[in-house]
Structures are given as C-alpha cells and as structure tokens.
Coordinates of C-alpha atoms in Angstrom, one line a residue:
Chain A
M9 CA 0.0 0.0 -0.1
N10 CA 1.6 3.4 -0.9
A11 CA 1.3 6.6 1.0
N12 CA -1.4 8.0 -0.7
T13 CA -4.0 4.9 -0.6
E14 CA -3.1 4.8 3.3
R15 CA -4.0 8.4 3.7
T16 CA -7.1 8.2 2.0
A17 CA -8.1 5.0 3.9
A18 CA -7.4 7.0 7.2
W19 CA -9.4 9.8 6.5
K20 CA -12.4 7.7 5.6
L21 CA -11.7 5.8 8.7
A22 CA -12.0 8.9 10.8
L23 CA -14.8 10.3 8.8
L24 CA -16.7 7.0 9.6
G25 CA -15.7 7.4 13.3
V26 CA -17.3 11.0 13.5
I27 CA -20.5 9.8 11.7
V28 CA -20.9 6.7 14.2
W29 CA -20.4 9.0 17.0
V30 CA -22.8 11.8 15.9
G31 CA -25.3 8.8 15.1
A32 CA -24.7 7.4 18.5
T33 CA -25.2 10.4 20.6
L34 CA -28.2 11.6 18.8
M35 CA -29.6 8.1 19.6
P36 CA -32.8 8.1 22.1
Q37 CA -31.3 6.6 25.4
P38 CA -33.6 4.0 27.0
A39 CA -35.9 5.0 29.6
Q40 CA -34.5 4.8 33.6
A41 CA -37.0 3.6 36.0
E42 CA -36.6 4.2 39.7
Y43 CA -37.0 0.7 41.1
A44 CA -40.6 0.1 43.0
D45 CA -42.4 3.5 41.7
V46 CA -46.0 2.4 41.1
V47 CA -47.7 4.0 37.8
I48 CA -51.6 3.9 38.9
N49 CA -54.2 4.4 35.7
N50 CA -57.1 2.2 36.4
Y51 CA -59.3 5.5 35.8
A52 CA -57.1 8.7 35.4
D53 CA -56.6 8.6 31.7
A54 CA -60.4 7.8 31.1
A55 CA -61.0 10.9 33.3
G56 CA -58.5 13.2 31.2
M57 CA -56.0 13.1 34.4
R58 CA -52.4 12.1 34.0
P59 CA -51.6 8.8 35.5
V60 CA -50.7 8.6 39.0
V61 CA -46.8 7.9 40.1
F62 CA -46.4 6.7 43.4
P63 CA -42.8 6.5 44.8
H64 CA -42.1 3.6 47.2
W65 CA -38.4 4.8 47.8
Y66 CA -39.9 8.3 49.2
H67 CA -42.4 7.1 51.3
R68 CA -40.5 4.1 52.6
I69 CA -37.7 6.6 54.0
R70 CA -40.5 8.0 56.2
F71 CA -42.9 5.2 57.0
R72 CA -42.2 1.5 57.3
C73 CA -44.5 -0.8 55.2
K74 CA -46.7 -1.7 58.1
V75 CA -48.3 2.0 57.9
C76 CA -49.7 1.6 54.4
H77 CA -49.9 -2.2 54.2
A78 CA -51.1 -3.3 57.4
D79 CA -52.8 -0.1 59.4
L80 CA -54.3 1.6 56.1
G81 CA -55.0 -1.5 54.2
F82 CA -53.1 -1.2 50.8
K83 CA -52.9 -4.5 49.2
F84 CA -49.9 -5.9 47.7
K85 CA -51.0 -5.2 44.0
A86 CA -50.3 -2.5 41.4
G87 CA -53.7 -1.2 40.8
G88 CA -55.2 -3.6 43.1
N89 CA -56.7 -0.9 45.7
K90 CA -59.3 0.9 43.1
I91 CA -58.4 4.0 44.7
T92 CA -60.4 7.0 43.5
M93 CA -60.7 10.6 44.6
A94 CA -64.0 10.1 46.5
K95 CA -62.0 7.6 48.8
I96 CA -59.2 10.0 48.9
I97 CA -61.2 13.1 50.4
D98 CA -63.0 10.6 52.7
G99 CA -59.4 10.0 54.3
K100 CA -58.7 6.7 52.8
F101 CA -55.7 5.4 50.8
C102 CA -53.3 8.4 50.0
G103 CA -56.0 10.6 51.7
A104 CA -54.9 9.4 55.0
C105 CA -52.0 11.5 54.9
H106 CA -52.2 14.1 52.0
N107 CA -54.7 16.1 53.7
G108 CA -52.7 19.0 54.8
E109 CA -51.9 17.5 58.2
I110 CA -49.3 14.6 57.8
S111 CA -48.4 15.9 54.1
W112 CA -49.4 18.1 51.5
S113 CA -53.1 18.5 50.8
V114 CA -55.2 16.9 47.6
E115 CA -55.3 20.5 45.6
N116 CA -51.7 19.5 44.7
C117 CA -53.0 17.6 41.8
G118 CA -50.0 17.5 39.6
M119 CA -47.7 16.2 42.5
C120 CA -49.6 12.8 42.0
H121 CA -50.9 12.8 38.6
S122 CA -47.6 13.3 37.2
G123 CA -47.5 10.3 34.6
I124 CA -47.3 10.4 31.0
P125 CA -50.7 10.0 29.6
G126 CA -51.3 6.3 28.2
T127 CA -49.0 4.9 30.7
P128 CA -50.4 1.5 31.9
T129 CA -50.5 0.6 35.4
H130 CA -47.5 -1.3 36.7
I131 CA -44.6 -1.4 38.9
A132 CA -41.1 0.2 37.6
G133 CA -38.1 -2.1 37.4
S134 CA -39.8 -5.3 38.5
T135 CA -38.0 -8.8 38.0
V136 CA -40.7 -10.0 35.6
Q137 CA -40.6 -7.1 33.5
Q138 CA -37.1 -7.2 33.0
L139 CA -36.5 -11.0 32.1
V140 CA -35.1 -11.5 28.5
A141 CA -38.0 -13.7 27.5
P142 CA -41.1 -11.8 29.1
A143 CA -43.4 -14.3 31.3
Y144 CA -45.9 -11.5 30.7
K145 CA -46.4 -9.1 27.7
A146 CA -43.8 -6.6 27.8
L147 CA -44.7 -3.0 28.6
K148 CA -44.0 -0.3 26.2
K149 CA -41.7 2.1 28.0
Chain B
M3 CA 2.4 13.7 7.5
K4 CA 1.5 10.1 7.4
N5 CA 2.1 10.0 11.3
T6 CA -0.4 12.9 12.0
I7 CA -3.0 11.2 9.9
K8 CA -2.7 7.9 11.8
K9 CA -2.9 9.9 15.1
I10 CA -5.9 11.8 14.0
T11 CA -7.6 8.4 13.1
L12 CA -6.4 6.9 16.2
A13 CA -8.0 10.0 18.1
A14 CA -11.3 9.9 16.1
S15 CA -11.9 6.2 16.5
L16 CA -11.1 6.2 20.4
V17 CA -13.6 9.1 20.6
A18 CA -16.1 7.2 19.0
L19 CA -15.4 4.0 20.3
P20 CA -17.2 4.4 23.8
F21 CA -20.4 5.6 22.1
I22 CA -20.5 2.6 19.7
V23 CA -20.0 0.4 22.9
S24 CA -22.6 2.2 24.6
A25 CA -24.9 2.0 21.9
A26 CA -24.7 -1.8 21.6
D27 CA -25.1 -1.8 25.6
S28 CA -28.3 0.2 25.5
Q29 CA -30.2 -1.1 22.8
G30 CA -29.8 -3.6 19.6
G31 CA -31.5 -1.0 18.1
S32 CA -28.9 1.6 18.2
L33 CA -26.0 -0.3 17.1
M34 CA -28.4 -1.4 14.1
M35 CA -28.8 2.2 12.9
A36 CA -25.2 3.2 13.7
A37 CA -24.0 0.5 11.4
T38 CA -26.3 1.5 9.0
T39 CA -25.2 5.1 9.1
A40 CA -21.7 3.7 8.5
V41 CA -22.2 1.6 5.6
S42 CA -23.9 4.2 4.0
S43 CA -21.1 6.6 4.6
A44 CA -18.7 4.2 3.2
E45 CA -20.9 4.0 0.2
I46 CA -20.4 7.6 -0.5
T47 CA -16.7 7.4 -0.6
G48 CA -17.1 4.3 -2.6
S49 CA -15.5 1.1 -0.5
V50 CA -17.7 -1.0 1.8
P51 CA -15.6 -2.3 4.6
E52 CA -16.1 -6.4 5.0
K53 CA -16.8 -6.0 8.6
L54 CA -19.6 -3.6 8.5
S55 CA -21.6 -5.5 5.8
V56 CA -22.4 -8.5 7.7
S57 CA -25.9 -9.0 9.0
N58 CA -27.4 -6.5 11.5
A59 CA -28.4 -9.5 14.0
N60 CA -25.1 -10.1 15.0
V61 CA -24.7 -7.5 17.5
F62 CA -22.7 -8.2 20.4
N63 CA -25.4 -7.9 23.0
R64 CA -28.6 -9.4 21.1
L65 CA -30.6 -9.2 24.7
L66 CA -28.8 -7.6 27.4
K67 CA -29.8 -4.4 28.5
K68 CA -28.0 -2.2 31.1
E69 CA -29.5 0.7 33.0
K70 CA -27.0 3.7 32.5
D71 CA -28.6 5.6 35.4
P72 CA -30.7 3.3 37.6
N73 CA -31.7 6.4 39.9
A74 CA -32.6 9.0 37.2
A75 CA -34.5 12.1 38.1
P76 CA -38.3 12.1 37.7
P77 CA -38.3 14.0 34.4
D78 CA -35.8 11.5 32.8
D79 CA -37.3 8.1 34.0
G80 CA -39.5 7.6 31.3
Y81 CA -42.9 7.6 33.1
H82 CA -43.0 10.9 34.4
D83 CA -44.3 13.4 32.2
P84 CA -41.8 16.3 32.0
A85 CA -44.6 18.6 30.5
N86 CA -46.8 18.6 33.9
D87 CA -45.5 21.6 36.0
A88 CA -45.3 19.8 39.2
T89 CA -42.9 17.2 37.7
T90 CA -39.7 19.5 38.5
A91 CA -41.1 19.8 41.9
L92 CA -40.6 16.0 42.6
Q93 CA -37.2 15.1 44.6
P94 CA -34.7 13.0 42.6
P95 CA -33.8 10.0 44.1
K96 CA -30.2 10.6 44.1
V97 CA -30.6 13.6 46.6
A98 CA -32.5 11.6 49.2
Y99 CA -30.0 8.5 49.1
E100 CA -26.9 10.8 49.6
G101 CA -25.0 9.3 52.7
L102 CA -27.1 6.1 52.8
P103 CA -25.3 2.4 52.3
T104 CA -25.4 1.5 48.7
T105 CA -26.0 -2.1 47.0
E106 CA -25.7 -3.0 43.2
F107 CA -29.6 -3.7 42.8
G108 CA -32.9 -2.6 43.2
N109 CA -32.9 1.1 44.5
R110 CA -29.3 0.8 45.2
V111 CA -30.0 1.5 48.7
D112 CA -29.1 -1.2 51.5
W113 CA -32.5 -0.6 53.3
V114 CA -31.6 -3.1 56.2
K115 CA -28.2 -1.4 56.9
A116 CA -29.6 2.1 56.6
L117 CA -32.0 1.0 59.5
D118 CA -29.4 -0.8 61.4
S119 CA -27.1 2.1 61.2
G120 CA -29.8 4.6 62.5
K121 CA -29.4 6.4 59.3
L122 CA -33.0 6.0 58.7
N123 CA -35.9 5.6 60.9
P124 CA -39.0 5.5 59.1
R125 CA -42.4 5.9 61.4
Y126 CA -44.1 2.7 62.3
D127 CA -47.3 4.8 62.9
R128 CA -48.6 7.0 60.6
Q129 CA -49.1 10.0 63.1
D130 CA -46.4 9.0 66.2
P131 CA -42.8 9.2 65.3
D132 CA -42.0 7.3 68.9
V133 CA -44.1 4.1 68.3
E134 CA -41.3 1.1 68.1
P135 CA -41.7 -1.7 65.8
F136 CA -42.4 -5.1 67.0
V137 CA -39.4 -7.0 66.3
M138 CA -39.1 -10.9 66.2
D139 CA -35.5 -12.3 65.9
L140 CA -36.3 -15.8 64.5
D141 CA -34.2 -17.5 61.7
I142 CA -35.9 -20.3 59.4
V143 CA -33.4 -22.1 57.7
R144 CA -34.6 -23.6 54.6
P145 CA -32.7 -26.6 52.8
V146 CA -32.1 -26.0 49.3
K147 CA -31.8 -29.2 46.9
A148 CA -29.6 -27.6 44.5
S149 CA -26.0 -26.4 45.0
V150 CA -26.6 -23.0 45.7
P151 CA -26.2 -22.2 49.5
D152 CA -29.5 -22.8 51.9
V153 CA -31.7 -20.3 52.4
V154 CA -32.1 -18.5 55.7
F155 CA -35.5 -16.4 56.1
P156 CA -34.5 -14.0 58.8
H157 CA -37.5 -12.5 60.7
K158 CA -35.7 -9.5 62.1
P159 CA -35.2 -7.0 59.0
H160 CA -38.7 -8.1 58.0
T161 CA -40.6 -7.4 61.2
Q162 CA -38.5 -3.9 61.4
W163 CA -40.4 -2.8 58.3
L164 CA -43.5 -5.2 58.2
H165 CA -46.4 -6.6 60.2
C166 CA -46.9 -10.2 60.9
S167 CA -50.2 -9.9 59.1
N168 CA -48.5 -8.6 55.6
C169 CA -47.3 -12.5 55.6
H170 CA -49.4 -14.8 57.9
P171 CA -51.5 -16.3 56.8
K172 CA -51.8 -15.2 53.6
I173 CA -48.7 -15.5 52.0
F174 CA -47.1 -18.1 54.5
V175 CA -48.7 -20.4 56.9
P176 CA -46.5 -19.6 60.2
Q177 CA -45.0 -23.0 60.7
R178 CA -41.4 -24.0 59.5
L179 CA -41.2 -25.9 56.2
S180 CA -44.9 -26.1 55.5
N181 CA -44.8 -23.8 52.6
Q182 CA -44.0 -25.0 49.4
I183 CA -41.3 -22.5 47.8
N184 CA -39.3 -22.4 44.7
M185 CA -37.2 -20.1 43.0
S186 CA -39.6 -19.9 39.8
A187 CA -42.5 -19.0 41.8
I188 CA -40.3 -16.2 43.4
I189 CA -39.3 -14.8 40.0
L190 CA -42.8 -14.8 38.9
G191 CA -43.7 -12.6 41.8
Q192 CA -45.4 -15.2 44.5
K193 CA -44.0 -16.2 47.8
C194 CA -40.9 -14.2 48.9
G195 CA -41.4 -12.6 45.3
V196 CA -44.4 -10.8 46.5
C197 CA -42.1 -8.1 47.6
H198 CA -38.6 -9.3 46.5
G199 CA -38.4 -8.1 42.8
K200 CA -41.1 -5.4 43.3
V201 CA -40.2 -3.5 46.1
S202 CA -37.7 -5.1 48.4
F203 CA -34.3 -6.2 46.9
P204 CA -34.9 -8.2 43.8
P205 CA -33.3 -11.7 42.7
T206 CA -30.4 -11.0 40.5
T207 CA -26.7 -12.6 40.2
K208 CA -25.5 -10.1 42.7
S209 CA -28.1 -10.6 45.3
C210 CA -28.6 -14.3 45.4
K211 CA -26.6 -14.9 48.4
K212 CA -28.7 -12.4 50.6
C213 CA -31.3 -15.3 50.8
H214 CA -29.0 -18.3 50.1
S215 CA -26.7 -17.4 52.9
K216 CA -25.9 -20.6 54.6
E217 CA -23.0 -22.4 52.9
K218 CA -23.5 -25.9 52.3
P219 CA -21.0 -28.7 54.1
A220 CA -17.9 -29.0 52.6
N221 CA -18.6 -32.6 51.4
W222 CA -22.0 -31.6 49.9
K223 CA -22.4 -32.9 46.3
P224 CA -25.1 -32.3 44.0
P225 CA -27.5 -35.3 43.6
L226 CA -26.8 -37.0 40.2
S227 CA -29.5 -37.4 37.2
E228 CA -30.7 -40.9 37.3
A229 CA -31.3 -40.7 33.4
S230 CA -27.6 -40.4 32.8
V231 CA -26.6 -42.6 35.8
K232 CA -28.5 -45.4 34.1
N233 CA -27.4 -44.5 30.7
P234 CA -25.5 -47.6 29.4
W235 CA -23.5 -46.1 26.8
R236 CA -21.6 -43.6 28.9

C-alpha cells in the first residue's frame, strides 16, 4: 500500500468514526426507571387526568411498609386497591396522609398525577418485566 | 505527515469507541442504526468495509440491556411527564439517597443497613414518630436441593419493616417448612417474590446470596440425574 491510499483510507476511517459518534449520541437513550415506583392508571386516563405515580422509595424513607400495608389496608397489588378521588377525600388510601396535616393536601393534583398519559398501571423495574423472555406481555416504555 | 494522519484516525476512533459500545449496551436497535449510518457513509466514499456489511442481527449483546442511570430524576425516568409543571418539584432519588449505604441492585440502597446504622428511622405509626416496631428475631433455615447455599429467612429485618399480618397467613402459613417455595415462583412474583423483585431487593446474580446465605457442608455434592447414571452408553 502506498502512502496515498493509506492516507485516503485513514481519512475514511476518521470520517466513519465521526459519523458513528454523531449517530450514537443522537440516539434516544432507554428510559430509566426508579425501582418500585408504581404507576396507577385504572381511571385517570379515562377521566382526562395524567396517571398517578407513587414513589415507594420516597415514602419508605418516612414510613415503614406496615403503616400503609397493614394499618391503611393497601393490598400488595399495583392497581389492586381501586383508589378513587372520592375515597381519597374521605381520608382513605393516599387521603389518610395527603390531607394538609401529615402531608400536603389533595389540591396539589400535579404532584400525584404526574405520569405520561397512556402509561399502563405497573410497578417500575420489577423482575418479571426485566426477564429476557418476558413472562407476561412486555410494557412499552 | 503519515504519522499525523494515523494519530488523527486513532483519536477519532478512540472518541467514537465508547459511543459504539454504549449504543450496543443500551439497545440492539442503536447499534443497528449506527451500523447502517456507517455503511452508507462508506458507500459515499466508494468502498464497503467487509466487517460492516455482515448481518445486522449479529450485534454483540442481542438481549442484554443495561441501565445507564438506575436512579434517574423524575423528568428523565420514562414515565413521569416532563410537561407536567409539578414534575420538576418532585425530589430526585439521588438527592435523598446521599449518605445511605449502597447496593448494586433495586434502589441501589441497602435498606436493612440504613435502619441498623440508624441513618433512617421511618415511622411505624402514621402519626406518632415514637412508636417502636414489634421486632421478632427468628431465623428459619430452608434447605435447598440445588448446589446454591441454603436459604435463611430472617424474621428480624422483615418485622422491622412489616407487620406479621403482611405475610401470615396469606402468603406463608406460620409453620416451619410447611410452605412450598421455589425459585421460579419467586421470580414470577409469588411467595418471597410478592415483595422481592417489586419493592424489596430483587433476585439477580449479585443478590442471590442475601437469601442463599448458609453455605453447604464441605462434603456436599449435587445429586446425580438418574437418567444419565443409568445410561448404558456412558
């Protein structure tokens, strides 16, 4: 190989590198879930509200599981408690705390209703969802 | 002159390399697109490098997906709507986790150590911060047929967080070894998997030994499969 062809080859390679670099940086990155965040969307979408995102990590720093899952009666099932605003303002479920006394009050709609419209009820980062061959129908991220 | 060009090429490929690798890491799709871009650029300049013209199916990681940032801030996590005004008022997990003991899975926080070291003291009662949890220190050893260490179920860390009624009697009958448990059920979200794999630390290569924590005796050997023992052609 003479110096000339080697030089063109080198430039081609450099160009290629730059193109791949630009391509790779412009690529959308995969979504990053915080483990155990629960998206609740039995009714929200249908009522024109954003789905609810419940952060487990944030609450378990302040309360033990027992408070919600034994005392307040939350069942261990995403979407399984059929929570509605009527129950919340009667002091049940989220309303046992989001009442302006233990935590901020219910008029802060956007704090709870913060999900991307159309996101189905699910728990983020769960083992079943991350299996390489999904045991259930995979959720679109 | 030749040397400078070589250096530039080397530098350019070095800059590009991590991105190619990260594209392959995150999703097969990115590498496929990157490869297509590369081939078409080669077409412009007239020669198709052999290596790039192979099937796009042969990416290095066909199925491995790695999370780049397991504790992303709410606007970047993929299910919080950045267009919602309040989303930016939500706390990013990393801010709250600062100073807490870490792990390599789940929330990346060692919640058991966080309690034991006194760094966290979540309420056991909705209103009264002084109510003490009813903790029971009882270990249940579950011998495992497979070669992995036996399972020790510790009541202590569980009763620090949970109430007896969270597990008894719906998930487990409160009697030693009277519950059928196996790994597939756990991974699919039953038994221990009601919590582990959803909220408490998930089963994954780096966490197996948290549950499988009692080493087998030194002379333990895995049972042999009968079909192969009896095979006359062996």
